[in-house]
Amino acid sequence: MLVNCVAYENGRKVADIPVEQVSEWLKRPEAFVWVAMKDPAPEELEVMAQEFDLHPLAVDDAKNGHQRPKIEEYGESLFTVLQIIELKGDDIHVAEVSIFVGPNYVLSVRRGTENGFVAVRERSEREPHLLKNGAGFVFYAIMDNVVDRYFPVVDALEVELEELEEQIFADDSPRESIRELYQLKHKLMVMRHAVEPLIEVTHKLYGGRVPGVCVGTQDYFRDVHDHLLRVSQQLDGLRDMVITALSVNLSMIAMGTGEITKRLAAYGALVAVPTLIAGVYGMNFKHMPELDAVWGYPVTLAVMVGIDAVLFRGFRKSGWL
Amino acid sequence: MLVNCVAYENGRKVADIPVEQVSEWLKRPEAFVWVAMKDPAPEELEVMAQEFDLHPLAVDDAKNGHQRPKIEEYGESLFTVLQIIELKGDDIHVAEVSIFVGPNYVLSVRRGTENGFVAVRERSEREPHLLKNGAGFVFYAIMDNVVDRYFPVVDALEVELEELEEQIFADDSPRESIRELYQLKHKLMVMRHAVEPLIEVTHKLYGGRVPGVCVGTQDYFRDVHDHLLRVSQQLDGLRDMVITALSVNLSMIAMGTGEITKRLAAYGALVAVPTLIAGVYGMNFKHMPELDAVWGYPVTLAVMVGIDAVLFRGFRKSGWL
Amino acid sequence: MLVNCVAYENGRKVADIPVEQVSEWLKRPEAFVWVAMKDPAPEELEVMAQEFDLHPLAVDDAKNGHQRPKIEEYGESLFTVLQIIELKGDDIHVAEVSIFVGPNYVLSVRRGTENGFVAVRERSEREPHLLKNGAGFVFYAIMDNVVDRYFPVVDALEVELEELEEQIFADDSPRESIRELYQLKHKLMVMRHAVEPLIEVTHKLYGGRVPGVCVGTQDYFRDVHDHLLRVSQQLDGLRDMVITALSVNLSMIAMGTGEITKRLAAYGALVAVPTLIAGVYGMNFKHMPELDAVWGYPVTLAVMVGIDAVLFRGFRKSGWL
Amino acid sequence: MLVNCVAYENGRKVADIPVEQVSEWLKRPEAFVWVAMKDPAPEELEVMAQEFDLHPLAVDDAKNGHQRPKIEEYGESLFTVLQIIELKGDDIHVAEVSIFVGPNYVLSVRRGTENGFVAVRERSEREPHLLKNGAGFVFYAIMDNVVDRYFPVVDALEVELEELEEQIFADDSPRESIRELYQLKHKLMVMRHAVEPLIEVTHKLYGGRVPGVCVGTQDYFRDVHDHLLRVSQQLDGLRDMVITALSVNLSMIAMGTGEITKRLAAYGALVAVPTLIAGVYGMNFKHMPELDAVWGYPVTLAVMVGIDAVLFRGFRKSGWL
Amino acid sequence: MLVNCVAYENGRKVADIPVEQVSEWLKRPEAFVWVAMKDPAPEELEVMAQEFDLHPLAVDDAKNGHQRPKIEEYGESLFTVLQIIELKGDDIHVAEVSIFVGPNYVLSVRRGTENGFVAVRERSEREPHLLKNGAGFVFYAIMDNVVDRYFPVVDALEVELEELEEQIFADDSPRESIRELYQLKHKLMVMRHAVEPLIEVTHKLYGGRVPGVCVGTQDYFRDVHDHLLRVSQQLDGLRDMVITALSVNLSMIAMGTGEITKRLAAYGALVAVPTLIAGVYGMNFKHMPELDAVWGYPVTLAVMVGIDAVLFRGFRKSGWL
C-alpha cells in the first residue's frame, strides 16, 4: 500500500506526486523524492523497482521480509533493513522496514506494524534547513526514529527483570520465575538480533569511506551508532543478570529443598520420640513397675510433651523449624 | 558417476559433450563447461583432473570427502567444499559437494545425497542473460542452492526447541527432555560446523581482492554471505536458548525433588500422628481412665481423623500437598 | 547552575568573567576559558552553546544526561561524557559529567553529584607550568580526577567480596549470601559500563592520530588509560570470582542438604531401632519367655540404649552426626 | 642419537654422510642435507649447532624440550616445535619434534616417541620431482606427517564421548561417567595445546610475507593449515559436547535423587499405613467391638493388603514406583 | 635502599660509582650504568629521577607501586613494571619491579621481595660479549629472570590441582575441596593478572617498530614472549580444569546426597517392615490363632530376620547399600 509519495526541492515539499512520475522527478538535480509504503504487494514493489531502478536482489529482500538488519551498498545507492521492536502486552513484536536510499530519493517499505514514520516526515518538513541535506538526512531521521523506539522496550525489560528479582528472593513461585526468566532471555535474544548487526554497519556510515548519500551527515549517523551502543550495553547487562538470576534461582530452589528436609526431619523427631516412649510402655513385660503406678500415665504423657517442648526449642534455635 | 557434462556458449547450452572433449572445449574463449558428478570413483576424478588440469591437493580432498567447508584459490581457479545438510526423520544428515571453478568451467562433485543441482541447471538455462556471466554465476547459483537448503533445517530445529520448551515447563518426562536437548545441541554443532567456516571465506568473494572468477557477480556472493549470516544468527540464538533450556530443566528437576520431599513429609505426618495416638492408647498402664470409657475408642478415632483433616487443610494451604 | 567561569592566560588565572563575555575571550589567542556548571537548566546550556558555538547533538546529550561514557570529535573540539561512581552506603551511585573541550576552552557540566572539581582547579592553578598546556591539560586533570575516584569504589567491592567469601565458607545464612552476591554482580556491571567504553576511546587520545587539543599531553592521557586498564582488570577479576562464588555457594547448599539428610537418617535410626524392639515385646504371643522374666524389662531397656550407643558412635565416626 | 644424516642433490639421495661433513655439504648450492636425531644428548646438539650454525636460543629450546608448538624465524632459517600426540591405552602421550630448517638443510630432533619419520623420508625419496623443492618440501612433509597423526587420536576421543553418552543416558554408574568426562576434558585440553598455537603460525607459511624456505610450497602449507583447522573444529565441537554432557550428567543425577525420594516415599507409605492400622487395633480400649469378632483379624489383614494394593497401583500409575 | 650502582664499558664492569656521578657517566658514549634499588624511599627515587632525567609520571608509578604490569615508552627510554610471583607456603605473594631503561642505563626498583637480581648481574658480567649489547640486554636479562620465576609457581599450582582431583574423586571432604578450588582459582587470577598484560607489550619489543633500546636483541625478547605464552597457556588450561573440577565436585556432592537417600530408604525399610509385623501381632484381637501357638514367637522373629535378609540382599544387589 502506498502511504506517501512526495517530491521535495530545497528542503521544502513541492507536491504529492503519482508513482508513475517518480522517474521524471529523479532527473531534476535539485529535487528529491520520498516515498513510503506499507505491506506492499509484490507488484507494487515491481513498479517502484522500475521507477527507482532498484537492484533485483534488494527488491527480493524487501518482498520477502524476515531479513537480518543490514546495510548494503548497490553502486551509489544503499539498501537498508531495520527491525522495529514493539511491546504487545508482555510479548515483543518484530516488524521490519526496508529503506532504499539513492542520491535523490528515499523509499521506505514498512511491514507488520501500524506505527509509521508520519512524525518523521512532519518534523523534517518543519525543519527545511535540515531537510536541505536531502536523502541522507531523511535516511538518518528514519533510522533515528526506529532506534529510539528500542529504548522504551529495553526499559520495560529492565523493569520486568527487577520484578522477577523481587519474586526470586521472596522465594515466591519459583516455577513461574523460571518460566519468566526463560522468556525474558528469549526476548533479549530477539532484541539483540535487531541491534547487534546494525552496530557494525552504522559505523561504516560515518567512519572510514562513507557512502555518498551519507556524506555531510556523518555526525548524525555517529549519533545513531552511539544510541545503538547504548541499547546494546543495556541488553548485555540485562542478559548477564538474567543468566545470573537463573543460577541464583536454582540456588534458592536447592536451598528450599534443604529447608524442607530440615523441617521434615524436625517434625518427624517430634512425633517419633513420643511414639518410641509409647511403644516402650506398650511392651507386655510382667514386671514393669511404672505400669502399676497411678501417676504412670499422666507422667508419661507429661514426659512426652516435655521432650517435644525441648526438641522444639532446640530446632527453633538451630533454625530447623 | 557422471551426471552431466554440458558446454555453454553465450549463456546458452550448446551440447552435451563427452568427458574426453572437455579439454578441447576449454580452449574456446567464448565457451564454458559445466560438469556434475555424483559419488565418483577415484579414477573418474583422475580423468577430470587431467581434463581440467586440477591441482592434486584439491583432487585429493574431493576424493577423500569429509572436509571442512572451505574455499581455496589455486592460481586462477577456486576449489570449494560445501556441506549439504538434510533432515532425515529427526536426524540431520551431512552430505558434501566439492566445486572446482575456473575461468571457463565448473565441476561439481556431490557425495552422499540424492538431491543434486538439476534445478539449478534448469533455472540457469532459462535465464541466459545471467548465465552469460559464465562460471562465476554458476558457482554462485550452486552455493546459493546449498545455503538455501539450510533454512528449512534450522526452522525445523527451532520447532523442535519450541516443543521441548513446552515439555520442560509442563514437567513432562524430564529424562526425555534432557536427552533431546542434548541431541539438539549436537545437531546445532553439526550445522555450525557447516556454516561458520563459510562465513569468513564467502566474505572474500565480494570484498577486498576478489578472485577473478567472481568479478562481476560480487553482489550475488554478498547475498549468499548475508544468507549465511542469517542462518548463523539463528543457530547462535538457538544454541543460547538450548543451553538456557538445559539449565532451566535442571532447575525444574531440582524443584520437582523439593516438591516430592514436601509431599513425602506431608503424607508422612498424616500417618505418623495417628500412629502416635494409637501408640499412646496401646500403653499398658493400669490407670488410664479413657480406656474404660465406652466413648474412648470412637472419640479417639474421631480425634485421629480430625487432626488429619486439620493437617491436610494446612498442607494444602501452604502448598505442600 | 553556573559554578565557575574563569579566564586564564599563560597558565595563570586572569579573571572571573561573566558568561556573556566568554565568546569575547575565546577570540584572544593566548587565553583560555574554563567553565564549570552543575545540573544546569536547558536554557543555561543554550547560552553556553551559543557562547562556545557547540554542536547541537552534543548539547542535546548534555541536556538529557544518562549517556554512555564516550568521547566524540566535532571538528576541532571534543565532547566527552564520563560517569562518576560514588559509594552511598552499600549502594553505588552513578553521576555524570559532560565535558566540552576546544582549542581554548573547557566546559564541564556535572549532573547528580555534590563532589565537583574544585580540587582540580585549585591544584591546576597552583601549577602554572602545567596549566600553560591549556585546555588539553585541564581536560586531562578532570578525567584523571574522575578515574581516580573509581579506585576506592572497586576496593570497597573487593572488601565486600572477601566478607561474602567468609560468610559462604562459614555456611552462614546462604540465603543472604546469594542475594548479596547477586547485588555485587549488579554493582560490578554498573561499574563496567562506566569503565569499559572509556578504555577504547582514551586510547585514541594518545596513540595514532591524536585530537588537536590533546597534542603535547599524550603521556598524561596514556596514564589515564593505564589507570582505566587497572580498574578494568580488577573488575574482571572480581566478576570472575563472584561467578565462582555463586557456584561455590550452590555447592555448599547442595552439600548442606546432603548433610541434613545424613543427620535425618542417623537420628531416625536412633529412634526407629528401639521402637522396633518395643514393638516386638508389645506382641501378644502367649509364649514369650522373656516377658515373664523379672530382668526382662530392664535388660530390654539396656539393650535399646546399648544399640543406640553403638549406632551413635558409628554415625559419629562416619561423619553422619 | 643420530638416526640419519643424508645429502641430497636434485631431489635424489647422494650419500649418507658423517656429521662432521655437514658444513662442507652446506656450501654446495645444489645440495641439501637432511638430518634426523632422536633424544640427543646436549653435546650431540652442540655439534649440530656448529655444523649448521644454529641460533643458541633455538638450540636451548631443542635441548630442554617441553616447549609450546611454535615457528620462529632466525634470519633465513626457521625453528619449529611440534607436539606429537599418541594414544597409549586410554591416555594420550605427548612427544615433541624440533625442526631446524634452512635454505639447504632440515634437522629434525624428536623426543619421547619411537615413531619417527622414516616413512616420510622413504616417500620423499620415491618422489624426486617433489623433493627437488628442497628443504621447504621436507619441512612440509614432516609437518604433514605430525598433523595427520592427530586425526586418529581425535577420532578415538569422539568414540570415547559417544560411549560416555550411552552410559550417561543409561544412568549407568554416574560416578564413573563424571570421572571419565573430566579426563576426556583434560585430554582435549592437551590436544588443543598442541593444535591451537600452530594454526596461527602455519597461516604465516603461506599467506602474507612467506619465509624464504617456504616459497614455492605455499599450497602445501595451506593444506597443513586446513588440516589443523579441521582438527581444531573437531576439538571445539568435542569440548562443547563434553561440557554439555557434564551438565546433563548433573541433571541425570539430580533426577535420580528425585526418583529415589519418590520410591522412598511410596514404599514408606506401603508400610506406614498398615502399621497405623495395626497400631489402632493395638490400643487397649475396653470397648472395641471389632476385637471380639471372629472375623476381626482376617478382615483387618485383608484391609491392610487391600489398601496397599490400591496404593501400589496408584503409585505405579503416577510413576512413583 | 641502593643495592648496586655500577658503570660498565665495553661489556665489562669499570667501577662501583656513587649515585651523584651517574649523570656524569651517562655522558660518556661508550659507558652504561646499571643501578639496582630495593624498597627505596621517595627521596631516593627523586635523586635518581634527577640523575637519570626520568619522566615524573613514571617516577610516580615507581613510588606508589601496585601497578599493572606494563611497558611504556617515554621518548627514547622505556618504563617497565613487572610483577614477581613467589610461593609463600600455600599462598602466592606478589612483589614488583619497576625498570627504567635508557640508551645507556638500567635502573631497577624492586619492592616487596628479598630475591633480587644479583644472579642476573653476575651471569651478565661473566659474559661480556653479551653485555656489550648494553642496556637492552640487561633489560632482557632481568625480564627473563622474572618470567622464569613464574614456571615453578605454575607447576606448583598444577600439582595442587592434581591433588585436589584425587580428593574430589575419592569423595573426601568435599567441603575442603570446594574451598581449595576456590582459592586455587583466585591464585590463578592473580597470576593471570601478572602475565596477560605482558604478553601484548613484550610482543612490541621484537615485532613491528621496536623501541631503540631493544634493537639488536629482538630474538631475546621474542624468547621472553614465547615463555610468557607458555605460562599463559598453562594458566588457561589450569583455569579451565578448575572450573570443570568445581562443577564435577557439585555433581559428586549431588550424587552423594542421592546415595545417602538410598541408604536412608534401605535401612528404613529394614526396620519398618519388622515393625509392621510386630505391630500386627500387637493387635488385641481375641481370635488370632498364631498368638496361642508355642512356635508363634520364634517363627515370627525368624520371619522378621528372613525378610530383612532378603531385603538386604536385594538392596545390595541394586546398589542401594
Short mmCIF file of C-alpha atoms in Angstrom, two decimals, chain D residues 55-57 61 65-75 83 173-176 178-183 185-186 189 192-194 196-197 239 243 246 249-250 253-254 257 259-261 263-264 270-271 274-279 281-285 288 290-298 300-301 304 308, chain E residues 140 158 161-162 165-166 168-171 203 219-223 225-231 233-234 236-238 240-259 261-266 269 272-273 275-290 320:
data_model
loop_
_atom_site.label_atom_id
_atom_site.label_comp_id
_atom_site.label_asym_id
_atom_site.label_seq_id
_atom_site.Cartn_x
_atom_site.Cartn_y
_atom_site.Cartn_z
CA HIS D 55 70.93 -19.84 16.92
CA PRO D 56 71.73 -20.55 20.61
CA LEU D 57 68.17 -19.72 21.81
CA ASP D 61 64.74 -24.94 23.31
CA GLY D 65 62.07 -29.88 25.30
CA HIS D 66 58.60 -29.27 26.74
CA GLN D 67 58.05 -26.25 24.52
CA ARG D 68 54.85 -24.78 23.15
CA PRO D 69 54.34 -25.60 19.49
CA LYS D 70 55.78 -22.67 17.58
CA ILE D 71 57.54 -21.50 14.44
CA GLU D 72 60.26 -18.88 14.85
CA GLU D 73 62.32 -17.19 12.18
CA TYR D 74 66.01 -16.72 12.83
CA GLY D 75 67.30 -14.82 9.85
CA GLN D 83 53.91 -31.84 19.53
CA SER D 173 27.47 -45.65 37.10
CA PRO D 174 27.32 -41.81 37.04
CA ARG D 175 30.39 -41.74 39.27
CA GLU D 176 32.45 -43.33 36.53
CA ILE D 178 31.91 -37.95 35.76
CA ARG D 179 35.47 -39.12 36.18
CA GLU D 180 35.79 -40.11 32.56
CA LEU D 181 34.23 -36.90 31.29
CA TYR D 182 36.70 -34.99 33.40
CA GLN D 183 39.58 -36.95 31.99
CA LYS D 185 38.12 -32.83 29.02
CA HIS D 186 41.73 -32.97 30.14
CA MET D 189 42.92 -29.59 26.58
CA ARG D 192 44.22 -28.16 21.99
CA HIS D 193 47.53 -27.00 23.38
CA ALA D 194 49.23 -28.96 20.63
CA GLU D 196 45.87 -24.13 18.56
CA PRO D 197 49.27 -22.42 18.63
CA ARG D 239 34.82 -29.76 24.09
CA ILE D 243 30.76 -29.58 28.85
CA LEU D 246 28.84 -32.87 32.26
CA ASN D 249 25.05 -35.79 33.87
CA LEU D 250 24.36 -33.48 36.79
CA ILE D 253 21.94 -37.33 38.96
CA ALA D 254 19.52 -34.74 40.32
CA THR D 257 17.76 -38.38 43.54
CA GLU D 259 13.22 -40.67 41.77
CA ILE D 260 14.81 -42.31 44.79
CA THR D 261 12.94 -39.92 47.03
CA ARG D 263 10.31 -44.51 45.75
CA LEU D 264 11.31 -43.98 49.34
CA LEU D 270 3.06 -49.04 51.85
CA VAL D 271 4.49 -49.89 55.27
CA PRO D 274 -0.80 -50.90 57.74
CA THR D 275 1.38 -50.03 60.74
CA LEU D 276 -1.11 -47.35 61.66
CA ILE D 277 -3.99 -49.82 61.37
CA ALA D 278 -2.12 -52.34 63.48
CA GLY D 279 -1.50 -49.58 65.99
CA TYR D 281 -6.09 -52.37 66.96
CA GLY D 282 -3.24 -52.49 69.45
CA MET D 283 -5.00 -49.91 71.57
CA ASN D 284 -6.25 -51.14 74.90
CA PHE D 285 -9.74 -49.67 74.92
CA MET D 288 -13.67 -52.03 70.77
CA GLU D 290 -14.12 -55.41 66.31
CA LEU D 291 -11.65 -57.01 68.66
CA ASP D 292 -14.14 -59.60 69.80
CA ALA D 293 -15.33 -60.54 66.35
CA VAL D 294 -14.03 -63.78 64.93
CA TRP D 295 -13.56 -62.14 61.52
CA GLY D 296 -11.75 -59.15 63.08
CA TYR D 297 -8.22 -60.37 62.49
CA PRO D 298 -8.54 -61.74 58.97
CA THR D 300 -8.07 -56.36 59.19
CA LEU D 301 -5.26 -58.20 57.43
CA MET D 304 -4.20 -53.85 55.07
CA ASP D 308 -1.57 -51.47 49.93
CA TYR E 140 66.15 -8.61 28.72
CA GLU E 158 49.33 -27.82 38.69
CA LEU E 161 45.09 -29.23 41.19
CA GLU E 162 46.15 -32.84 40.75
CA GLU E 165 41.34 -34.01 41.71
CA GLU E 166 42.31 -37.07 43.75
CA ILE E 168 37.31 -34.90 44.67
CA PHE E 169 37.04 -38.31 43.07
CA ALA E 170 37.79 -40.01 46.37
CA ASP E 171 34.80 -38.03 47.65
CA HIS E 203 55.30 -8.51 21.51
CA ASP E 219 65.40 -12.51 19.28
CA TYR E 220 65.87 -12.43 23.03
CA PHE E 221 62.65 -10.55 23.66
CA ARG E 222 60.80 -12.96 21.39
CA ASP E 223 62.10 -15.70 23.64
CA HIS E 225 57.39 -13.51 24.79
CA ASP E 226 57.38 -17.21 24.00
CA HIS E 227 57.94 -18.05 27.67
CA LEU E 228 55.03 -15.81 28.64
CA LEU E 229 52.81 -17.55 26.10
CA ARG E 230 53.82 -20.87 27.64
CA VAL E 231 52.92 -19.71 31.15
CA GLN E 233 48.72 -21.46 28.09
CA GLN E 234 49.36 -23.42 31.28
CA ASP E 236 44.43 -21.10 30.77
CA GLY E 237 44.45 -24.86 30.90
CA LEU E 238 44.51 -24.83 34.69
CA ASP E 240 39.58 -24.41 32.52
CA MET E 241 40.16 -27.55 34.57
CA VAL E 242 39.49 -25.77 37.88
CA ILE E 243 36.11 -24.62 36.59
CA THR E 244 35.37 -28.14 35.42
CA ALA E 245 36.56 -29.55 38.74
CA LEU E 246 34.20 -27.21 40.57
CA SER E 247 31.26 -28.41 38.53
CA VAL E 248 32.39 -32.02 38.87
CA ASN E 249 32.56 -31.53 42.61
CA LEU E 250 28.98 -30.30 42.58
CA SER E 251 27.98 -33.44 40.69
CA MET E 252 29.82 -35.60 43.20
CA ILE E 253 28.01 -33.84 46.04
CA ALA E 254 24.63 -34.25 44.36
CA MET E 255 25.42 -37.90 43.78
CA GLY E 256 26.46 -38.28 47.38
CA THR E 257 23.10 -36.91 48.50
CA GLY E 258 21.36 -39.37 46.22
CA GLU E 259 23.33 -42.23 47.72
CA THR E 261 18.91 -41.00 50.42
CA LYS E 262 19.17 -44.51 49.02
CA ARG E 263 20.79 -45.82 52.17
CA LEU E 264 18.32 -43.97 54.32
CA ALA E 265 15.50 -45.62 52.42
CA ALA E 266 17.08 -49.05 52.54
CA ALA E 269 12.87 -50.47 55.14
CA ALA E 272 9.95 -50.58 59.17
CA VAL E 273 8.89 -53.97 57.86
CA THR E 275 7.98 -53.06 62.99
CA LEU E 276 4.85 -53.58 60.94
CA ILE E 277 4.89 -57.31 61.70
CA ALA E 278 5.39 -56.61 65.37
CA GLY E 279 2.51 -54.17 65.18
CA VAL E 280 0.28 -56.82 63.64
CA TYR E 281 0.94 -59.24 66.47
CA GLY E 282 0.46 -56.46 68.95
CA MET E 283 -3.14 -56.14 67.92
CA ASN E 284 -5.65 -57.12 70.57
CA PHE E 285 -7.99 -59.27 68.52
CA LYS E 286 -9.44 -62.12 70.50
CA HIS E 287 -9.17 -64.57 67.68
CA MET E 288 -5.60 -64.64 66.43
CA PRO E 289 -4.65 -68.30 66.36
CA GLU E 290 -0.90 -67.65 65.92
CA TRP E 320 21.28 -49.11 47.45
#
